[in-house]
Amino acid sequence: MTQDSALLPAPEIAPNEGLRDGSNSRKVFIKTYGCQMNVYDSTRMSDALARDGYEPTEDMEEADLVLLNTCHIREKAAEKVYSALGRLREMKKKKAASGREMMIGVTGCVAQAEGEEILRRAPAVDVVIGPQTYHRLPEALRRAKDGHRVVDTEYALEDKFEHLPLAEAKKIRARGVTSFLTVQEGCDKFCTFCVVPYTRGSEVSRPVSQILEEAQKLVDGGVREITLLGQNVNAWHGAGPNGEEWSLGDLLYRLAEIPGLARLRYTTSHPRDMDDRLIEAHRDLRALMPYLHLPVQSGSDRILKAMNRRHTAAEYMTLMERIRAARPDIALSGDFIVGFPGETDEDFEATLRLVGEVRYAQAFSFKYSTRPGTPGAEMKDQVPEEIKAERLERLQALLLRQTQEFNESCVGKTIDLLLEKPGRLPGQIIGRSPWLQSVNVDAKASQIGDIINVRITGTGTNSLFAEFAEAEV
Ligand code: SAH
Ligand code: SF4
Ligand code: F3S
C-alpha cells in the first residue's frame, strides 16, 4: 500500500525467495485514493489477499497484482484513476514482453459507479470490484487468472466484514499504534451534490460484537488510538449483545472500558445525527479525544436547502455551542463546498460569516464538482469556474488563518502526546496531539506507543514542535 508506508510489515521471506517458480509467493501493490474508509478497506483487502500468498509491496514494478482503490467524490479524483490506468497498461505490456504477468484491479467508488465502463475504457483491467464485495476479491482474481475479465459490484444485504479475515497481532503491531475501524458504511442522506449514497449504498451498521472483537484485536496488537469510521458515522446504530439497538454514544462508552485503549475518535459526522448521548460522551469520556469533524458545507440556508442538508446555519451554530459547552477544549473541524449551483455572493458571504463565528481548528474546502447522476448536476445556475476558484481562495485563506491561530494558541501548553512513528530527522518522533495535530519531539523509537507529557514550543507549516515537559523543571 502507498499510505503510511513506514508502517507496513517487513516482508517475511527473503526477497529472492518465492519467485514465480511455482511457489505461492506473490506481491500486491495497492494504491489508495479518497477517504479514510478506503485506507481501512485497503488494509482489509491486503489481509484477505495474504491468505492467497500475496504480500504487500511498495514497488509497483515488482507487483504481480496492482489494485487501484478509487474515489469518485469529485471529477478530478475519478480522472486520476483513468490516467493511472493508462500508465499501468504500458507497464503491463512491458512486463508481458519479459514473460511476467501483472494483473490489474480497480476497487472502490469508481469501480462501483462505473463498473463495466472501466473494462471498456481501460483494456488492461482484469477485475473491477465494488466496496461491498471485497470478500469476493480472491475469487475474482482466480477467475481472472483463467482469462476472464470480472466485474463484481452486485451485492444484497450481505456483510462483507463477516467474511474478511482480521489480521493477527504481529501484523497489526507492524502497522502502528493508531488504527481505523469502520463501523458504518453507506449513507441515506442524499445531499444533492454527493455520490456516496450511490457508490457506497445505503446505511449499514456493524453489530457491537463484531466491533468489540476487532477493537480488542487491535489493542492486543499494540494499538492505542482507534478512529471509528463511517460515511455518516454518527448515524451508526448497531445491534447490541441482546439484540437491542445501541447508538454511537453507547458504543463509545463501551469501547472506553477496553484496558489499554487510550484514545478514541470518530469521523465523519452529520449535524442531524449528533444526539444527546454522543454529546454526553464528549463531556464524560477522557478517552474520547476533544476533536470533532462536523461538516456544514455552507453558511447559507438557501444553499443548505438546495443541498438537502436538512439543517440550517443557526441549528448548526447551536449544536456547536452545545458541544463546546460539553467539552470546552474541543477542536472543531468541517468541510465546505463553494460554488454550489445558485450560490450568490451573498450566500458565500454567509459561509464566511459562519466560519468567522465557529473558529475552526482545521477544515477542508472544495469547489463544487458536478457528479453524474446526482440532482446537483441537473440544477440550473451552475457557477462559473473562475468564481468558484476565487471564492475557494478567499475561504481557504480564512480557514488557514484560523488553523494557524489555533496552532499558535497551543504554544506553551503542556499536553498529552501519543508517540506515533519515526520523524524525518534522526532521534525525532512524530506524535499525535489530542487535537489531531502532528507534533515533533525528540524521543526514542522504543517509546512509540507511549503517551507522554510534552510542552509545545513552536509551530511549523504542517506540524508543531515540543519538548518533554519534565525537561522544563
Ligand atoms: N459524509 C460526510 C462527507 C463525505 S464526502 C458528510 O456528510 O459531510 C467528503 C466531503 O467532500 C464532503 O463533506 C464535501 O465537502 C465534499 N464533497 C462531496 N461531494 C462533492 C462534490 N460534488 N463537489 C465538491 N465537494 C464535494
Ligand atoms: Fe454525502 Fe455526507 Fe451527504 Fe451522505 S451525508 S450524501 S456522505 S455529504
Ligand atoms: Fe471517495 Fe468513496 Fe470515500 S467517493 S471520499 S472513496 S466514500
Coordinates of C-alpha atoms and ligand atoms in Angstrom, one line a residue:
M1 CA 0.0 0.0 0.0
T2 CA 1.2 3.5 -0.5
Q3 CA -0.4 5.1 2.6
D4 CA 1.7 5.2 5.7
S5 CA 4.5 3.2 4.0
A6 CA 6.7 3.4 7.1
L7 CA 4.1 1.3 9.0
L8 CA 4.0 -1.6 6.6
P9 CA 5.1 -5.0 7.7
A10 CA 8.5 -6.1 6.6
P11 CA 8.4 -9.0 4.1
E12 CA 8.6 -12.3 6.0
I13 CA 10.6 -14.0 3.3
A14 CA 13.9 -13.1 1.7
P15 CA 13.5 -11.0 -1.4
N16 CA 14.9 -13.7 -3.8
E17 CA 12.7 -16.4 -2.4
G18 CA 9.3 -17.2 -3.7
L19 CA 9.9 -16.2 -7.3
R20 CA 7.5 -17.3 -10.0
D21 CA 8.7 -20.8 -9.7
G22 CA 5.6 -22.5 -8.7
S23 CA 5.9 -21.4 -5.0
N24 CA 2.9 -19.5 -3.6
S25 CA 4.5 -16.0 -3.1
R26 CA 3.1 -13.1 -5.0
K27 CA 3.2 -9.4 -4.5
V28 CA 0.4 -6.9 -4.4
F29 CA 0.7 -3.1 -4.7
I30 CA -2.3 -1.2 -3.5
K31 CA -2.7 2.5 -4.3
T32 CA -5.4 4.1 -2.2
Y33 CA -7.3 7.3 -3.2
G34 CA -10.0 9.1 -1.4
C35 CA -11.2 8.9 2.2
Q36 CA -10.1 7.0 5.4
M37 CA -12.7 4.3 4.6
N38 CA -10.7 3.4 1.5
V39 CA -7.5 3.4 3.6
Y40 CA -9.2 0.9 6.0
D41 CA -10.6 -1.2 3.2
S42 CA -7.1 -1.4 1.5
T43 CA -5.8 -2.9 4.7
R44 CA -8.7 -5.4 4.9
M45 CA -8.1 -6.4 1.2
S46 CA -4.4 -6.8 1.8
D47 CA -5.2 -9.2 4.8
A48 CA -7.7 -11.2 2.6
L49 CA -5.1 -11.5 -0.2
A50 CA -2.4 -12.6 2.3
R51 CA -4.3 -15.9 2.7
D52 CA -3.6 -16.5 -1.0
G53 CA 0.1 -15.8 -0.6
Y54 CA 0.1 -12.1 -1.6
E55 CA 2.5 -9.9 0.2
P56 CA 2.3 -6.1 0.1
T57 CA 5.0 -4.3 -1.8
E58 CA 5.8 -0.6 -2.2
D59 CA 7.3 -1.1 -5.6
M60 CA 4.8 -1.3 -8.4
E61 CA 7.4 -2.7 -10.8
E62 CA 7.7 -6.0 -8.8
A63 CA 3.9 -6.4 -8.3
D64 CA 2.0 -9.4 -9.6
L65 CA -1.2 -7.6 -8.8
V66 CA -1.8 -3.8 -8.8
L67 CA -5.0 -2.6 -7.1
L68 CA -6.3 0.9 -7.5
N69 CA -8.7 1.6 -4.6
T70 CA -10.5 4.6 -6.1
C71 CA -12.5 7.6 -5.2
H72 CA -15.4 9.2 -7.1
I73 CA -16.2 12.2 -4.9
R74 CA -15.0 14.9 -7.4
E75 CA -14.4 14.8 -11.1
K76 CA -10.6 15.1 -10.6
A77 CA -10.5 12.1 -8.3
A78 CA -12.1 9.9 -10.9
E79 CA -10.0 11.3 -13.8
K80 CA -6.8 10.4 -11.8
V81 CA -7.8 6.7 -12.0
Y82 CA -8.0 6.7 -15.7
S83 CA -4.7 8.3 -16.2
A84 CA -3.1 5.9 -13.7
L85 CA -4.7 3.0 -15.7
G86 CA -3.1 4.4 -18.9
R87 CA 0.3 4.2 -17.3
L88 CA -0.3 0.8 -15.9
R89 CA -1.3 -0.5 -19.3
E90 CA 2.2 0.3 -20.6
M91 CA 3.8 -1.3 -17.6
K92 CA 1.7 -4.4 -18.1
K93 CA 2.8 -4.7 -21.7
K94 CA 6.5 -4.2 -20.9
K95 CA 6.3 -6.9 -18.2
A96 CA 4.4 -9.3 -20.5
A97 CA 7.2 -8.8 -23.1
S98 CA 9.7 -10.1 -20.5
G99 CA 7.4 -13.1 -19.6
R100 CA 6.0 -11.6 -16.4
E101 CA 2.3 -11.3 -15.7
M102 CA 0.7 -8.4 -13.9
M103 CA -2.9 -8.3 -13.0
I104 CA -4.8 -5.0 -12.6
G105 CA -7.8 -4.5 -10.4
V106 CA -10.0 -1.5 -9.8
T107 CA -11.8 -1.3 -6.5
G108 CA -13.5 1.5 -4.5
C109 CA -16.1 4.1 -5.5
V110 CA -15.2 4.5 -9.2
A111 CA -15.5 0.7 -9.5
Q112 CA -19.0 0.8 -8.1
A113 CA -20.1 3.9 -10.1
E114 CA -18.6 2.8 -13.5
G115 CA -18.5 -1.0 -13.4
E116 CA -18.3 -2.4 -16.9
E117 CA -17.5 1.0 -18.3
I118 CA -14.0 0.6 -16.8
L119 CA -13.4 -2.5 -18.8
R120 CA -14.3 -0.6 -22.0
R121 CA -12.2 2.4 -21.3
A122 CA -9.2 0.6 -19.8
P123 CA -8.4 -2.6 -21.7
A124 CA -5.6 -3.6 -19.3
V125 CA -8.0 -4.0 -16.3
D126 CA -8.7 -7.6 -15.2
V127 CA -11.1 -7.1 -12.3
V128 CA -13.5 -4.5 -11.1
I129 CA -14.8 -4.9 -7.5
G130 CA -17.2 -2.6 -5.6
P131 CA -16.7 -1.6 -2.0
Q132 CA -19.4 -4.0 -0.7
T133 CA -17.9 -7.1 -2.4
Y134 CA -14.3 -7.1 -1.3
H135 CA -14.7 -10.5 0.3
R136 CA -15.1 -11.9 -3.2
L137 CA -11.9 -10.3 -4.4
P138 CA -9.7 -13.5 -4.1
E139 CA -12.3 -15.5 -6.0
A140 CA -12.5 -12.8 -8.8
L141 CA -8.7 -12.9 -9.1
R142 CA -8.8 -16.7 -9.5
R143 CA -11.4 -16.3 -12.3
A144 CA -9.3 -13.5 -13.9
K145 CA -6.3 -15.9 -13.9
D146 CA -8.3 -18.2 -16.0
G147 CA -8.6 -15.5 -18.6
H148 CA -12.0 -13.9 -17.6
R149 CA -12.4 -10.2 -17.1
V150 CA -14.5 -9.9 -13.9
V151 CA -16.9 -7.2 -12.8
D152 CA -18.4 -7.8 -9.3
T153 CA -20.3 -4.9 -7.9
E154 CA -23.7 -6.5 -7.2
Y155 CA -24.5 -7.0 -3.6
A156 CA -27.5 -7.8 -1.5
L157 CA -27.8 -7.4 2.3
E158 CA -24.6 -9.4 2.9
D159 CA -21.9 -8.3 5.3
K160 CA -18.5 -8.2 3.8
F161 CA -16.9 -7.9 7.2
E162 CA -18.3 -11.3 8.3
H163 CA -16.1 -12.8 5.5
L164 CA -13.0 -10.7 5.6
P165 CA -10.2 -12.1 7.9
L166 CA -8.8 -10.0 10.7
A167 CA -5.0 -9.7 10.8
E168 CA -3.1 -11.4 13.6
A169 CA -1.4 -9.4 16.3
K170 CA 2.1 -9.4 14.7
K171 CA 0.8 -7.8 11.5
I172 CA -1.2 -5.2 13.4
R173 CA 1.8 -4.3 15.5
A174 CA 3.8 -3.6 12.4
R175 CA 1.2 -1.2 11.2
G176 CA 1.5 1.2 14.1
V177 CA -0.2 2.4 17.2
T178 CA -3.2 4.2 15.6
S179 CA -5.8 2.5 13.6
F180 CA -9.1 3.0 11.7
L181 CA -12.0 0.8 12.4
T182 CA -15.0 1.0 10.1
V183 CA -18.3 0.7 12.0
Q184 CA -20.7 2.0 9.5
E185 CA -20.9 2.1 5.7
G186 CA -23.0 3.9 3.2
C187 CA -25.3 6.9 3.5
D188 CA -29.1 7.6 3.4
K189 CA -28.8 11.4 3.5
F190 CA -28.7 12.1 -0.3
C191 CA -27.2 15.5 -0.2
T192 CA -27.8 16.7 -3.8
F193 CA -24.1 17.2 -4.6
C194 CA -22.8 13.8 -3.3
V195 CA -22.2 10.4 -5.0
V196 CA -21.6 8.5 -1.7
P197 CA -25.2 7.1 -1.4
Y198 CA -24.8 5.7 -4.9
T199 CA -21.3 4.3 -4.6
R200 CA -21.4 3.0 -1.1
G201 CA -25.0 2.1 -0.9
S202 CA -27.5 2.6 1.9
E203 CA -26.5 2.9 5.6
V204 CA -25.4 -0.3 7.2
S205 CA -24.2 -0.5 10.9
R206 CA -21.8 -3.3 12.0
P207 CA -23.0 -5.1 15.1
V208 CA -21.5 -4.3 18.6
S209 CA -19.9 -7.8 19.0
Q210 CA -18.0 -7.5 15.7
I211 CA -16.7 -4.1 16.6
L212 CA -15.6 -5.1 20.1
E213 CA -13.9 -8.2 18.8
E214 CA -12.0 -6.1 16.2
A215 CA -11.1 -3.4 18.7
Q216 CA -9.8 -5.9 21.2
K217 CA -7.6 -7.5 18.4
L218 CA -6.2 -4.1 17.5
V219 CA -5.4 -3.4 21.2
D220 CA -3.8 -6.8 21.5
G221 CA -1.6 -5.8 18.5
G222 CA -0.5 -2.6 20.3
V223 CA -3.0 -0.1 19.0
R224 CA -3.5 2.8 21.5
E225 CA -5.9 5.0 19.5
I226 CA -8.8 3.9 17.3
T227 CA -10.7 6.1 14.9
L228 CA -14.2 4.7 14.2
L229 CA -15.1 5.3 10.6
G230 CA -18.3 5.7 8.7
Q231 CA -19.5 7.9 5.8
N232 CA -22.0 9.0 8.3
V233 CA -20.6 7.6 11.5
N234 CA -22.8 9.2 14.0
A235 CA -25.8 7.6 12.3
W236 CA -24.4 4.2 13.4
H237 CA -27.0 2.2 15.3
G238 CA -25.7 -1.3 15.7
A239 CA -27.3 -4.3 17.3
G240 CA -26.2 -4.8 20.9
P241 CA -25.4 -8.1 22.6
N242 CA -29.1 -8.8 23.3
G243 CA -30.3 -7.5 20.0
E244 CA -31.2 -4.1 21.4
E245 CA -30.1 -1.0 19.5
W246 CA -27.1 1.0 20.5
S247 CA -26.2 4.5 19.5
L248 CA -22.7 5.7 18.7
G249 CA -22.5 7.3 22.2
D250 CA -23.3 3.9 23.8
L251 CA -20.6 2.3 21.7
L252 CA -18.0 4.9 22.7
Y253 CA -18.8 4.4 26.4
R254 CA -18.3 0.7 26.0
L255 CA -15.1 1.0 23.9
A256 CA -13.6 3.4 26.5
E257 CA -13.7 0.4 29.0
I258 CA -11.2 -1.6 27.0
P259 CA -8.0 -1.7 29.0
G260 CA -5.0 -0.3 27.0
L261 CA -7.2 1.5 24.5
A262 CA -6.2 5.1 25.5
R263 CA -7.8 7.1 22.8
L264 CA -11.0 7.2 20.7
R265 CA -12.1 9.3 17.8
Y266 CA -14.8 9.0 15.1
T267 CA -15.4 10.5 11.7
T268 CA -17.3 11.7 9.6
S269 CA -20.5 13.0 11.2
H270 CA -23.6 14.7 10.0
P271 CA -25.1 17.6 12.1
R272 CA -28.5 15.9 12.1
D273 CA -27.2 12.9 13.9
M274 CA -25.4 14.5 16.8
D275 CA -27.6 13.2 19.6
D276 CA -27.5 13.9 23.3
R277 CA -25.8 10.7 24.2
L278 CA -22.9 11.5 21.8
I279 CA -22.5 15.0 23.3
E280 CA -22.5 13.5 26.8
A281 CA -19.8 11.1 25.7
H282 CA -17.7 14.2 24.8
R283 CA -18.4 15.5 28.3
D284 CA -17.7 12.3 30.2
L285 CA -15.1 10.2 28.4
R286 CA -11.5 11.0 28.9
A287 CA -10.6 8.6 26.1
L288 CA -12.7 10.4 23.6
M289 CA -10.4 13.0 22.1
P290 CA -11.5 16.6 22.0
Y291 CA -11.8 16.8 18.3
L292 CA -14.9 16.8 16.1
H293 CA -15.2 16.8 12.3
L294 CA -18.7 18.1 11.7
P295 CA -19.1 19.3 8.1
V296 CA -21.6 22.1 7.4
Q297 CA -20.8 22.7 3.7
S298 CA -22.4 26.2 3.5
G299 CA -23.4 29.0 5.8
S300 CA -26.4 30.0 3.7
D301 CA -29.8 28.5 4.5
R302 CA -30.9 28.8 0.9
I303 CA -27.9 26.7 -0.3
L304 CA -28.2 24.3 2.6
K305 CA -31.8 23.6 1.5
A306 CA -30.8 23.2 -2.1
M307 CA -28.1 20.8 -0.9
N308 CA -30.7 18.8 1.0
R309 CA -28.6 19.1 4.2
R310 CA -31.8 19.3 6.3
H311 CA -30.4 21.7 8.8
T312 CA -30.0 25.5 8.9
A313 CA -26.9 27.5 9.7
A314 CA -28.4 28.6 13.1
E315 CA -29.1 25.0 14.0
Y316 CA -25.5 24.1 13.3
M317 CA -24.3 27.0 15.4
T318 CA -26.5 26.0 18.3
L319 CA -25.1 22.5 18.1
M320 CA -21.6 23.7 18.0
E321 CA -22.3 25.8 21.2
R322 CA -23.8 22.7 23.0
I323 CA -20.7 20.6 22.0
R324 CA -18.4 23.4 23.2
A325 CA -20.3 23.7 26.5
A326 CA -19.9 19.9 27.0
R327 CA -16.2 19.8 26.1
P328 CA -14.7 23.4 26.2
D329 CA -11.3 22.4 24.8
I330 CA -12.8 20.7 21.7
A331 CA -11.2 21.5 18.4
L332 CA -13.7 21.8 15.6
S333 CA -13.3 20.8 12.0
G334 CA -15.5 20.9 8.9
D335 CA -16.0 20.6 5.2
F336 CA -17.1 23.3 2.8
I337 CA -18.3 23.4 -0.8
V338 CA -18.1 26.7 -2.7
G339 CA -19.9 27.4 -5.9
F340 CA -22.9 25.0 -5.5
P341 CA -25.5 25.8 -8.2
G342 CA -27.2 29.1 -7.5
E343 CA -24.7 30.3 -4.9
T344 CA -24.6 34.1 -4.9
D345 CA -22.0 36.4 -3.4
E346 CA -24.4 36.9 -0.5
D347 CA -24.6 33.1 0.1
F348 CA -20.9 32.9 0.0
E349 CA -20.5 35.8 2.5
A350 CA -22.8 33.9 4.8
T351 CA -20.4 31.0 4.7
L352 CA -17.5 33.3 5.6
R353 CA -19.5 34.7 8.4
L354 CA -20.3 31.2 9.8
V355 CA -16.6 30.3 9.6
G356 CA -15.8 33.5 11.4
E357 CA -18.2 32.6 14.2
V358 CA -17.2 29.0 14.6
R359 CA -13.4 29.4 14.6
Y360 CA -12.3 26.1 13.2
A361 CA -9.1 24.4 14.2
Q362 CA -8.9 22.6 10.9
A363 CA -11.1 22.4 7.8
F364 CA -11.4 21.1 4.2
S365 CA -12.9 23.1 1.4
F366 CA -13.7 22.3 -2.2
K367 CA -15.0 23.8 -5.4
Y368 CA -18.4 22.2 -6.3
S369 CA -17.8 19.4 -8.8
T370 CA -20.8 18.2 -10.8
R371 CA -21.2 14.4 -10.3
P372 CA -23.2 12.5 -12.9
G373 CA -26.4 11.1 -11.6
T374 CA -26.7 13.5 -8.6
P375 CA -29.5 16.1 -8.5
G376 CA -27.0 18.9 -8.3
A377 CA -25.7 18.1 -11.8
E378 CA -29.1 18.9 -13.2
M379 CA -29.6 22.2 -11.4
K380 CA -29.6 25.4 -13.3
D381 CA -27.4 28.4 -12.4
Q382 CA -24.2 26.4 -12.3
V383 CA -21.5 28.8 -11.0
P384 CA -18.6 29.7 -13.4
E385 CA -15.3 28.1 -12.7
E386 CA -13.5 31.4 -12.1
I387 CA -16.0 32.5 -9.5
K388 CA -15.6 29.1 -7.7
A389 CA -11.8 29.5 -7.8
E390 CA -11.9 33.0 -6.4
R391 CA -14.3 32.0 -3.6
L392 CA -12.3 29.0 -2.7
E393 CA -9.2 31.1 -2.4
R394 CA -10.9 33.5 0.0
L395 CA -12.4 30.8 2.1
Q396 CA -9.1 28.8 2.3
A397 CA -7.2 31.9 3.3
L398 CA -9.6 32.5 6.2
L399 CA -9.6 28.8 7.2
L400 CA -5.8 28.7 7.1
R401 CA -5.6 31.7 9.3
Q402 CA -7.9 30.0 11.8
T403 CA -5.8 26.8 11.8
Q404 CA -2.6 28.9 12.4
E405 CA -4.3 30.8 15.2
F406 CA -5.4 27.5 16.8
N407 CA -1.9 26.0 16.5
E408 CA -0.3 29.2 17.9
S409 CA -2.7 29.1 20.8
C410 CA -1.2 25.7 21.7
V411 CA 2.4 27.1 22.1
G412 CA 3.4 27.0 25.8
K413 CA 0.7 24.4 26.7
T414 CA 1.6 21.1 28.3
I415 CA -0.3 18.3 26.6
D416 CA -0.5 14.5 26.3
L417 CA 1.2 13.3 23.2
L418 CA 0.8 9.8 21.7
L419 CA 4.2 8.9 20.2
E420 CA 3.3 7.5 16.8
K421 CA 6.1 7.0 14.3
P422 CA 9.7 8.0 13.5
G423 CA 10.1 11.6 12.3
R424 CA 12.2 12.8 9.4
L425 CA 15.3 13.6 11.4
P426 CA 17.2 11.0 13.4
G427 CA 16.1 11.0 17.1
Q428 CA 12.8 12.6 16.2
I429 CA 9.4 11.0 16.8
I430 CA 6.1 12.3 15.4
G431 CA 3.3 12.3 17.9
R432 CA -0.4 13.0 17.8
S433 CA -1.9 15.7 20.0
P434 CA -5.4 15.3 21.4
W435 CA -6.5 17.8 18.7
L436 CA -5.1 15.7 15.8
Q437 CA -2.0 17.8 15.2
S438 CA 1.3 16.2 14.3
V439 CA 3.9 17.1 16.8
N440 CA 7.7 16.6 16.5
V441 CA 9.6 15.7 19.6
D442 CA 13.0 14.2 20.4
A443 CA 12.3 10.7 21.8
K444 CA 13.4 7.1 21.4
A445 CA 11.9 4.7 18.9
S446 CA 11.3 2.3 21.8
Q447 CA 8.8 4.9 23.2
I448 CA 6.4 4.7 20.2
G449 CA 3.0 3.8 21.6
D450 CA 3.7 5.8 24.9
I451 CA 1.6 8.8 25.8
I452 CA 3.9 11.4 27.2
N453 CA 3.7 14.8 28.7
V454 CA 5.2 17.5 26.4
R455 CA 5.3 21.2 26.2
I456 CA 4.5 22.8 22.8
T457 CA 7.4 25.0 21.9
G458 CA 6.6 26.2 18.4
T459 CA 4.6 25.8 15.1
G460 CA 5.8 24.8 11.7
T461 CA 3.9 24.6 8.3
N462 CA 2.1 21.3 8.9
S463 CA 3.2 20.3 12.4
L464 CA 4.1 21.6 15.9
F465 CA 7.3 21.2 17.9
A466 CA 7.5 20.1 21.5
E467 CA 9.9 19.1 24.3
F468 CA 9.5 16.7 27.2
A469 CA 7.6 18.6 29.9
E470 CA 9.9 17.2 32.6
A471 CA 12.9 18.8 30.8
E472 CA 11.5 22.2 31.9
V473 CA 11.8 21.6 35.6
Ligands
SAH1 N1 -20.3 12.2 5.0 C1 -19.6 13.3 5.0 C2 -18.8 13.7 3.8 C3 -18.4 12.8 2.8 S1 -17.6 13.4 1.4 C4 -20.6 14.5 5.3 O1 -21.8 14.3 5.4 O2 -20.2 15.6 5.5 C5 -16.4 14.5 2.0 C6 -16.6 15.9 1.6 O3 -16.4 16.0 0.2 C7 -17.9 16.5 1.8 O4 -18.1 16.8 3.1 C8 -18.0 17.6 0.8 O5 -17.5 18.8 1.4 C9 -17.0 17.2 -0.3 N2 -17.8 16.8 -1.5 C10 -18.7 15.8 -1.6 N3 -19.2 15.9 -2.9 C11 -18.7 16.9 -3.5 C12 -18.9 17.5 -4.8 N4 -19.7 17.0 -5.7 N5 -18.1 18.6 -5.1 C13 -17.2 19.1 -4.2 N6 -17.1 18.6 -3.0 C14 -17.8 17.5 -2.6
SF4_2 FE1 -22.6 12.6 1.0 FE2 -22.2 13.0 3.6 FE3 -24.3 14.0 2.4 FE4 -24.1 11.4 2.8 S1 -24.3 13.0 4.4 S2 -24.8 12.3 1.0 S3 -21.9 11.1 2.5 S4 -22.2 14.6 2.0
F3S3 FE1 -14.3 8.9 -2.3 FE2 -15.8 6.9 -1.9 FE3 -14.6 7.9 0.1 S1 -16.2 8.5 -3.3 S2 -14.4 10.0 -0.4 S3 -13.6 6.9 -1.6 S4 -16.6 7.1 0.1

